[in-house]
mmCIF file of C-alpha atoms in Angstrom:
data_model
loop_
_atom_site.group_PDB
_atom_site.id
_atom_site.type_symbol
_atom_site.label_atom_id
_atom_site.label_comp_id
_atom_site.label_asym_id
_atom_site.label_seq_id
_atom_site.Cartn_x
_atom_site.Cartn_y
_atom_site.Cartn_z
ATOM 1 C CA MET A 1 -5.420 17.256 -44.679
ATOM 2 C CA LYS A 2 -2.015 18.673 -43.845
ATOM 3 C CA LEU A 3 -3.573 20.750 -41.124
ATOM 4 C CA LYS A 4 -5.225 17.666 -39.670
ATOM 5 C CA SER A 5 -1.905 15.786 -39.476
ATOM 6 C CA LEU A 6 -0.328 18.734 -37.730
ATOM 7 C CA ALA A 7 -3.136 18.785 -35.217
ATOM 8 C CA VAL A 8 -2.664 15.074 -34.564
ATOM 9 C CA LEU A 9 1.086 15.580 -34.131
ATOM 10 C CA ALA A 10 0.480 18.420 -31.701
ATOM 11 C CA LEU A 11 -1.845 16.212 -29.692
ATOM 12 C CA VAL A 12 0.653 13.351 -29.603
ATOM 13 C CA PHE A 13 3.501 15.612 -28.470
ATOM 14 C CA GLY A 14 1.265 17.413 -26.029
ATOM 15 C CA SER A 15 0.203 14.213 -24.317
ATOM 16 C CA ALA A 16 3.773 12.870 -24.271
ATOM 17 C CA MET A 17 4.933 16.026 -22.469
ATOM 18 C CA ALA A 18 2.102 15.884 -19.957
ATOM 19 C CA HIS A 19 2.912 12.222 -19.381
ATOM 20 C CA ALA A 20 6.521 12.936 -18.444
ATOM 21 C CA ASP A 21 5.545 15.868 -16.255
ATOM 22 C CA LYS A 22 2.941 14.021 -14.206
ATOM 23 C CA LEU A 23 4.674 10.627 -13.979
ATOM 24 C CA SER A 24 1.295 9.251 -14.818
ATOM 25 C CA ALA A 25 0.355 5.804 -16.041
ATOM 26 C CA PRO A 26 -3.163 4.427 -16.439
ATOM 27 C CA ASP A 27 -4.616 3.501 -13.090
ATOM 28 C CA HIS A 28 -4.109 -0.103 -12.037
ATOM 29 C CA PRO A 29 -6.148 -0.961 -8.916
ATOM 30 C CA LYS A 30 -4.071 -3.999 -7.965
ATOM 31 C CA TRP A 31 -0.796 -2.075 -8.227
ATOM 32 C CA LYS A 32 -2.253 0.764 -6.192
ATOM 33 C CA ALA A 33 -3.616 -1.545 -3.490
ATOM 34 C CA GLU A 34 -0.687 -3.942 -3.210
ATOM 35 C CA CYS A 35 2.190 -1.467 -3.690
ATOM 36 C CA GLY A 36 0.478 1.429 -1.954
ATOM 37 C CA SER A 37 -0.157 0.161 1.576
ATOM 38 C CA CYS A 38 3.143 0.634 3.392
ATOM 39 C CA HIS A 39 4.383 3.351 1.051
ATOM 40 C CA ILE A 40 2.572 5.091 -1.786
ATOM 41 C CA ALA A 41 2.509 3.127 -5.025
ATOM 42 C CA PHE A 42 5.665 4.390 -6.724
ATOM 43 C CA PRO A 43 5.330 5.326 -10.420
ATOM 44 C CA PRO A 44 6.466 2.570 -12.811
ATOM 45 C CA GLN A 45 8.604 5.098 -14.733
ATOM 46 C CA LEU A 46 11.054 5.444 -11.851
ATOM 47 C CA LEU A 47 12.837 2.112 -12.284
ATOM 48 C CA THR A 48 13.900 0.109 -15.328
ATOM 49 C CA LYS A 49 12.263 -3.130 -16.452
ATOM 50 C CA SER A 50 15.151 -5.154 -15.120
ATOM 51 C CA ASP A 51 15.087 -3.397 -11.728
ATOM 52 C CA TRP A 52 11.321 -3.984 -11.381
ATOM 53 C CA GLN A 53 11.866 -7.637 -12.223
ATOM 54 C CA GLN A 54 14.363 -7.923 -9.361
ATOM 55 C CA VAL A 55 12.139 -5.985 -6.933
ATOM 56 C CA MET A 56 9.132 -8.182 -7.696
ATOM 57 C CA GLY A 57 11.263 -11.339 -7.540
ATOM 58 C CA GLY A 58 12.285 -10.616 -3.948
ATOM 59 C CA LEU A 59 9.077 -9.467 -2.271
ATOM 60 C CA ASP A 60 9.461 -11.929 0.603
ATOM 61 C CA LYS A 61 12.499 -9.853 1.653
ATOM 62 C CA HIS A 62 11.407 -6.418 0.482
ATOM 63 C CA PHE A 63 13.860 -3.962 2.079
ATOM 64 C CA GLY A 64 13.648 -5.891 5.335
ATOM 65 C CA THR A 65 9.908 -6.631 5.253
ATOM 66 C CA ASN A 66 7.835 -9.540 4.024
ATOM 67 C CA ALA A 67 5.639 -8.117 1.250
ATOM 68 C CA ALA A 68 4.942 -11.404 -0.510
ATOM 69 C CA LEU A 69 2.076 -11.585 -3.024
ATOM 70 C CA ASP A 70 0.472 -14.585 -4.625
ATOM 71 C CA ALA A 71 2.118 -15.501 -7.920
ATOM 72 C CA LYS A 72 -0.759 -14.373 -10.135
ATOM 73 C CA ASP A 73 -1.012 -10.895 -8.598
ATOM 74 C CA ALA A 74 2.769 -10.502 -8.622
ATOM 75 C CA GLN A 75 2.941 -11.324 -12.339
ATOM 76 C CA GLU A 76 0.062 -8.994 -13.193
ATOM 77 C CA ILE A 77 1.693 -6.123 -11.307
ATOM 78 C CA LEU A 78 5.123 -6.834 -12.810
ATOM 79 C CA ASP A 79 3.590 -6.718 -16.313
ATOM 80 C CA TYR A 80 2.120 -3.303 -15.525
ATOM 81 C CA LEU A 81 5.347 -1.945 -14.018
ATOM 82 C CA GLN A 82 7.397 -3.157 -16.980
ATOM 83 C CA ARG A 83 4.954 -1.790 -19.545
ATOM 84 C CA TYR A 84 5.530 1.748 -18.222
ATOM 85 C CA ALA A 85 9.068 1.286 -16.841
ATOM 86 C CA GLY A 86 11.776 3.909 -17.279
ATOM 87 C CA THR A 87 14.663 3.371 -19.657
ATOM 88 C CA GLY A 88 18.328 4.154 -19.152
ATOM 89 C CA SER A 89 20.748 4.075 -16.252
ATOM 90 C CA LYS A 90 19.351 7.194 -14.619
ATOM 91 C CA TYR A 91 16.327 5.132 -13.576
ATOM 92 C CA SER A 92 18.361 2.290 -12.156
ATOM 93 C CA ALA A 93 20.240 1.612 -8.918
ATOM 94 C CA PRO A 94 22.119 -1.489 -7.719
ATOM 95 C CA SER A 95 20.262 -1.188 -4.389
ATOM 96 C CA LEU A 96 16.913 -1.233 -6.307
ATOM 97 C CA LYS A 97 15.893 1.826 -4.288
ATOM 98 C CA ILE A 98 14.300 4.564 -6.408
ATOM 99 C CA SER A 99 15.880 7.061 -4.018
ATOM 100 C CA ASP A 100 19.355 5.827 -5.057
ATOM 101 C CA THR A 101 18.819 6.343 -8.800
ATOM 102 C CA PRO A 102 20.685 9.208 -10.526
ATOM 103 C CA TRP A 103 17.311 10.682 -11.534
ATOM 104 C CA PHE A 104 16.074 10.869 -7.926
ATOM 105 C CA THR A 105 19.358 12.242 -6.600
ATOM 106 C CA ARG A 106 19.376 15.003 -9.211
ATOM 107 C CA GLU A 107 15.716 15.931 -8.756
ATOM 108 C CA HIS A 108 16.185 16.210 -4.984
ATOM 109 C CA ARG A 109 19.614 17.882 -4.950
ATOM 110 C CA GLU A 110 18.184 21.005 -3.270
ATOM 111 C CA VAL A 111 16.685 19.101 -0.339
ATOM 112 C CA SER A 112 18.805 19.569 2.779
ATOM 113 C CA ALA A 113 20.015 16.802 5.080
ATOM 114 C CA ARG A 114 17.953 18.400 7.855
ATOM 115 C CA ALA A 115 14.787 18.067 5.773
ATOM 116 C CA TRP A 116 15.456 14.392 5.076
ATOM 117 C CA SER A 117 15.930 13.593 8.753
ATOM 118 C CA ASP A 118 12.925 15.641 9.919
ATOM 119 C CA PRO A 119 10.447 13.460 11.883
ATOM 120 C CA ALA A 120 7.664 14.457 9.473
ATOM 121 C CA VAL A 121 9.705 13.097 6.562
ATOM 122 C CA LYS A 122 11.522 10.204 8.221
ATOM 123 C CA SER A 123 12.293 8.290 5.048
ATOM 124 C CA ARG A 124 12.996 8.952 1.379
ATOM 125 C CA SER A 125 10.112 6.622 0.613
ATOM 126 C CA ASN A 126 7.695 9.033 2.321
ATOM 127 C CA CYS A 127 6.956 11.009 -0.872
ATOM 128 C CA THR A 128 3.735 12.545 0.440
ATOM 129 C CA ALA A 129 5.568 14.332 3.260
ATOM 130 C CA CYS A 130 6.269 17.018 0.629
ATOM 131 C CA HIS A 131 4.507 15.895 -2.577
ATOM 132 C CA VAL A 132 1.168 16.210 -0.824
ATOM 133 C CA ASN A 133 -0.962 15.209 -3.835
ATOM 134 C CA ALA A 134 1.299 12.413 -5.089
ATOM 135 C CA GLU A 135 -1.258 9.733 -4.362
ATOM 136 C CA ARG A 136 -3.504 11.403 -6.913
ATOM 137 C CA GLY A 137 -0.654 11.434 -9.434
ATOM 138 C CA ASP A 138 0.273 15.093 -8.940
ATOM 139 C CA TRP A 139 4.068 15.377 -8.693
ATOM 140 C CA SER A 140 4.244 18.959 -9.983
ATOM 141 C CA GLU A 141 6.528 21.571 -8.376
ATOM 142 C CA ARG A 142 3.399 23.546 -7.508
ATOM 143 C CA GLY A 143 2.124 20.574 -5.507
ATOM 144 C CA ILE A 144 5.120 20.544 -3.157
ATOM 145 C CA ARG A 145 4.514 21.645 0.449
ATOM 146 C CA MET A 146 7.450 21.275 2.803
ATOM 147 C CA PRO A 147 6.471 20.182 6.342
ATOM 148 C CA ALA A 148 6.148 22.945 8.949
ATOM 149 C CA GLY A 149 9.485 24.443 9.928
ATOM 150 C CA LEU A 150 11.225 23.301 6.759
ATOM 151 C CA SER A 151 9.963 25.948 4.334
ATOM 152 C CA GLY A 152 13.383 27.588 4.109
ATOM 153 C CA GLU A 153 15.112 24.319 3.341
ATOM 154 C CA ARG A 154 14.610 24.400 -0.373
ATOM 155 C CA ASP A 155 15.479 26.951 -3.044
ATOM 156 C CA ASP A 156 12.541 27.837 -5.192
ATOM 157 C CA ASP A 157 14.416 28.709 -8.364
ATOM 158 C CA MET B 1 -41.789 -17.706 -17.808
ATOM 159 C CA ILE B 2 -39.291 -14.920 -18.311
ATOM 160 C CA ALA B 3 -40.595 -13.168 -15.215
ATOM 161 C CA ARG B 4 -40.308 -16.386 -13.229
ATOM 162 C CA ASN B 5 -36.738 -16.948 -14.363
ATOM 163 C CA THR B 6 -35.854 -13.379 -13.453
ATOM 164 C CA CYS B 7 -37.369 -13.924 -10.025
ATOM 165 C CA ILE B 8 -35.323 -17.069 -9.505
ATOM 166 C CA ALA B 9 -32.180 -15.315 -10.685
ATOM 167 C CA LEU B 10 -32.825 -12.434 -8.292
ATOM 168 C CA LEU B 11 -33.436 -14.823 -5.418
ATOM 169 C CA LEU B 12 -30.222 -16.664 -6.232
ATOM 170 C CA LEU B 13 -28.297 -13.381 -6.330
ATOM 171 C CA ALA B 14 -29.768 -12.299 -3.007
ATOM 172 C CA GLY B 15 -28.860 -15.700 -1.549
ATOM 173 C CA ALA B 16 -25.289 -15.416 -2.839
ATOM 174 C CA GLY B 17 -25.072 -11.946 -1.280
ATOM 175 C CA GLN B 18 -26.020 -13.396 2.090
ATOM 176 C CA VAL B 19 -23.450 -16.149 1.915
ATOM 177 C CA LEU B 20 -20.683 -13.828 0.728
ATOM 178 C CA ALA B 21 -21.379 -11.019 3.221
ATOM 179 C CA GLU B 22 -18.050 -10.342 4.888
ATOM 180 C CA THR B 23 -18.353 -8.256 8.004
ATOM 181 C CA PRO B 24 -16.140 -7.993 11.107
ATOM 182 C CA ALA B 25 -18.686 -10.129 13.005
ATOM 183 C CA ALA B 26 -18.772 -12.773 10.264
ATOM 184 C CA LEU B 27 -14.971 -12.930 10.110
ATOM 185 C CA THR B 28 -14.788 -13.239 13.906
ATOM 186 C CA SER B 29 -17.302 -16.095 14.001
ATOM 187 C CA GLY B 30 -15.533 -17.849 11.130
ATOM 188 C CA TYR B 31 -12.207 -17.754 12.974
ATOM 189 C CA ALA B 32 -13.928 -18.679 16.256
ATOM 190 C CA ALA B 33 -15.549 -21.718 14.640
ATOM 191 C CA GLU B 34 -12.153 -22.832 13.361
ATOM 192 C CA ALA B 35 -10.565 -22.292 16.788
ATOM 193 C CA ALA B 36 -13.357 -24.298 18.439
ATOM 194 C CA LYS B 37 -12.268 -27.371 16.465
ATOM 195 C CA SER B 38 -9.120 -27.665 18.563
ATOM 196 C CA THR B 39 -10.414 -25.811 21.647
ATOM 197 C CA PRO B 40 -14.004 -26.947 22.248
ATOM 198 C CA GLY B 41 -16.146 -24.119 23.600
ATOM 199 C CA PHE B 42 -13.784 -21.396 22.329
ATOM 200 C CA ALA B 43 -15.326 -17.915 22.519
ATOM 201 C CA PRO B 44 -13.571 -14.789 21.213
ATOM 202 C CA SER B 45 -12.314 -12.437 23.912
ATOM 203 C CA ALA B 46 -11.715 -8.707 23.491
ATOM 204 C CA GLN B 47 -9.566 -8.805 26.611
ATOM 205 C CA ARG B 48 -7.209 -11.444 25.199
ATOM 206 C CA GLY B 49 -7.230 -9.457 21.951
ATOM 207 C CA GLN B 50 -6.092 -6.349 23.798
ATOM 208 C CA GLY B 51 -3.194 -8.242 25.355
ATOM 209 C CA PHE B 52 -2.227 -9.557 21.929
ATOM 210 C CA VAL B 53 -2.362 -6.139 20.248
ATOM 211 C CA SER B 54 -0.204 -4.370 22.826
ATOM 212 C CA LYS B 55 2.258 -7.210 23.478
ATOM 213 C CA ASP B 56 5.922 -6.565 22.708
ATOM 214 C CA TRP B 57 6.822 -9.794 20.925
ATOM 215 C CA GLY B 58 10.565 -9.131 20.870
ATOM 216 C CA VAL B 59 10.885 -10.692 17.416
ATOM 217 C CA SER B 60 11.246 -7.849 14.935
ATOM 218 C CA GLY B 61 13.808 -5.144 15.642
ATOM 219 C CA LYS B 62 11.717 -2.279 14.365
ATOM 220 C CA MET B 63 8.192 -3.681 14.575
ATOM 221 C CA ALA B 64 7.877 -4.880 18.165
ATOM 222 C CA SER B 65 4.089 -4.900 18.456
ATOM 223 C CA CYS B 66 0.895 -4.225 16.502
ATOM 224 C CA THR B 67 0.754 -0.760 18.036
ATOM 225 C CA THR B 68 4.216 0.148 16.681
ATOM 226 C CA CYS B 69 2.570 1.005 13.357
ATOM 227 C CA HIS B 70 -1.168 0.991 14.129
ATOM 228 C CA GLY B 71 -0.808 3.189 17.246
ATOM 229 C CA ALA B 72 -2.254 2.677 20.701
ATOM 230 C CA ASN B 73 -5.526 4.380 19.727
ATOM 231 C CA LEU B 74 -7.069 2.117 17.093
ATOM 232 C CA LYS B 75 -9.633 4.767 16.174
ATOM 233 C CA ALA B 76 -6.872 7.117 15.027
ATOM 234 C CA ASP B 77 -4.492 6.908 12.056
ATOM 235 C CA GLY B 78 -1.358 4.876 12.534
ATOM 236 C CA LYS B 79 2.030 5.566 10.989
ATOM 237 C CA HIS B 80 4.290 3.014 9.321
ATOM 238 C CA VAL B 81 7.413 2.946 11.482
ATOM 239 C CA ILE B 82 9.799 2.607 8.526
ATOM 240 C CA THR B 83 8.236 4.576 5.686
ATOM 241 C CA GLY B 84 6.258 7.110 7.728
ATOM 242 C CA LYS B 85 3.152 6.492 5.594
ATOM 243 C CA SER B 86 -0.142 7.138 7.326
ATOM 244 C CA ILE B 87 -2.185 3.975 8.018
ATOM 245 C CA ALA B 88 -5.985 4.269 8.147
ATOM 246 C CA PRO B 89 -7.521 3.367 11.546
ATOM 247 C CA LEU B 90 -8.016 -0.345 12.329
ATOM 248 C CA SER B 91 -11.329 0.234 14.101
ATOM 249 C CA PRO B 92 -14.362 -0.500 11.892
ATOM 250 C CA ALA B 93 -16.272 2.058 13.996
ATOM 251 C CA VAL B 94 -14.360 4.838 12.249
ATOM 252 C CA ASN B 95 -13.118 2.933 9.185
ATOM 253 C CA PRO B 96 -16.002 0.796 7.859
ATOM 254 C CA GLU B 97 -13.788 -0.849 5.225
ATOM 255 C CA ARG B 98 -11.894 -2.819 7.878
ATOM 256 C CA PHE B 99 -12.511 -6.576 8.071
ATOM 257 C CA THR B 100 -14.939 -6.630 5.161
ATOM 258 C CA SER B 101 -12.796 -8.973 3.075
ATOM 259 C CA LEU B 102 -11.582 -12.308 4.370
ATOM 260 C CA ALA B 103 -8.897 -12.481 1.668
ATOM 261 C CA LYS B 104 -7.535 -9.074 2.662
ATOM 262 C CA ALA B 105 -7.608 -9.907 6.373
ATOM 263 C CA GLU B 106 -5.780 -13.190 5.685
ATOM 264 C CA LYS B 107 -3.123 -11.458 3.586
ATOM 265 C CA TRP B 108 -2.341 -8.919 6.293
ATOM 266 C CA PHE B 109 -2.488 -11.421 9.176
ATOM 267 C CA LYS B 110 -0.004 -13.561 7.280
ATOM 268 C CA ARG B 111 2.428 -10.726 6.554
ATOM 269 C CA ASN B 112 2.183 -8.896 9.857
ATOM 270 C CA CYS B 113 2.078 -11.959 12.113
ATOM 271 C CA THR B 114 5.185 -13.354 10.411
ATOM 272 C CA GLU B 115 6.894 -9.997 10.867
ATOM 273 C CA VAL B 116 5.816 -9.092 14.405
ATOM 274 C CA VAL B 117 4.907 -12.376 16.117
ATOM 275 C CA GLY B 118 7.497 -14.439 14.236
ATOM 276 C CA ARG B 119 4.996 -17.041 13.013
ATOM 277 C CA GLU B 120 1.528 -17.189 11.476
ATOM 278 C CA CYS B 121 -1.283 -16.362 13.906
ATOM 279 C CA THR B 122 -3.782 -18.977 15.049
ATOM 280 C CA ALA B 123 -7.501 -18.759 14.290
ATOM 281 C CA ALA B 124 -8.084 -18.086 18.007
ATOM 282 C CA GLU B 125 -5.700 -15.116 17.964
ATOM 283 C CA LYS B 126 -7.358 -13.712 14.850
ATOM 284 C CA ALA B 127 -10.831 -14.033 16.399
ATOM 285 C CA ASP B 128 -9.662 -12.294 19.606
ATOM 286 C CA PHE B 129 -7.923 -9.605 17.562
ATOM 287 C CA ILE B 130 -10.983 -8.647 15.536
ATOM 288 C CA GLN B 131 -13.193 -8.897 18.624
ATOM 289 C CA PHE B 132 -10.990 -6.392 20.450
ATOM 290 C CA VAL B 133 -10.555 -4.052 17.505
ATOM 291 C CA THR B 134 -14.301 -4.041 16.873
ATOM 292 C CA ARG B 135 -15.611 -3.893 20.407
ATOM 293 C CA GLY B 136 -12.860 -2.557 22.567
ATOM 294 C CA GLY B 137 -10.545 -0.600 20.264
#
């Protein structure tokens, strides 16, 4: 009996770790389709509930573009984003840009200015320029491929 | 009796499939029929569509024309001018998913026309657009 509980605990911890590592949330076709056309569908964990609420409340002026959804779809997607949202100030930014959050800045501290302005990267919202399998939910270090000519722009330690 | 009911149900399903079939040609004729209400005799034109697709509308600073993001070759991938994300080809010849959902076509016409053209597109423009993308792209 004791052994069984331990096994269950191990499973729970194991899956929690994998969860954090992969930035994964259950697939949500509407989120993927509606949030993944102009940029990839960004993981819900990367902003707080309150930030997602503000993002989804201003889709008609979404970082300079009209990305309006009908009310029902918008609510359904907001529910999903908030269910798996990040917690704490490191997943929040006044600009509502994931790339301005303390978490993003820290994770990308080794990326040079030259890499960010490379034509193959162009924008901090272009995750797949380096995280080549991000659309399939693979954000691992092993899955990172810097665009041609930028391989020396990142320390691998 | 059961067999007969099943037959009727199958026939009904097949009928519904016919009505709901959404293809580039069906979308074009739907828009053309709507355009013909205000312009009797309207027929979709790939040539007008080409002019529309490549026109610099001078409305949006970054997104001047359709080709800004979709590229001049509609059979090749486009690239979102702001985010850099790859956009699957518009041409149904190489991307069979295109123009197979009226709701999806309407959503993107609404967003992109507002952005690039500065207003919603007319049914005539939509018919010409799909005609060009399908036949001439």
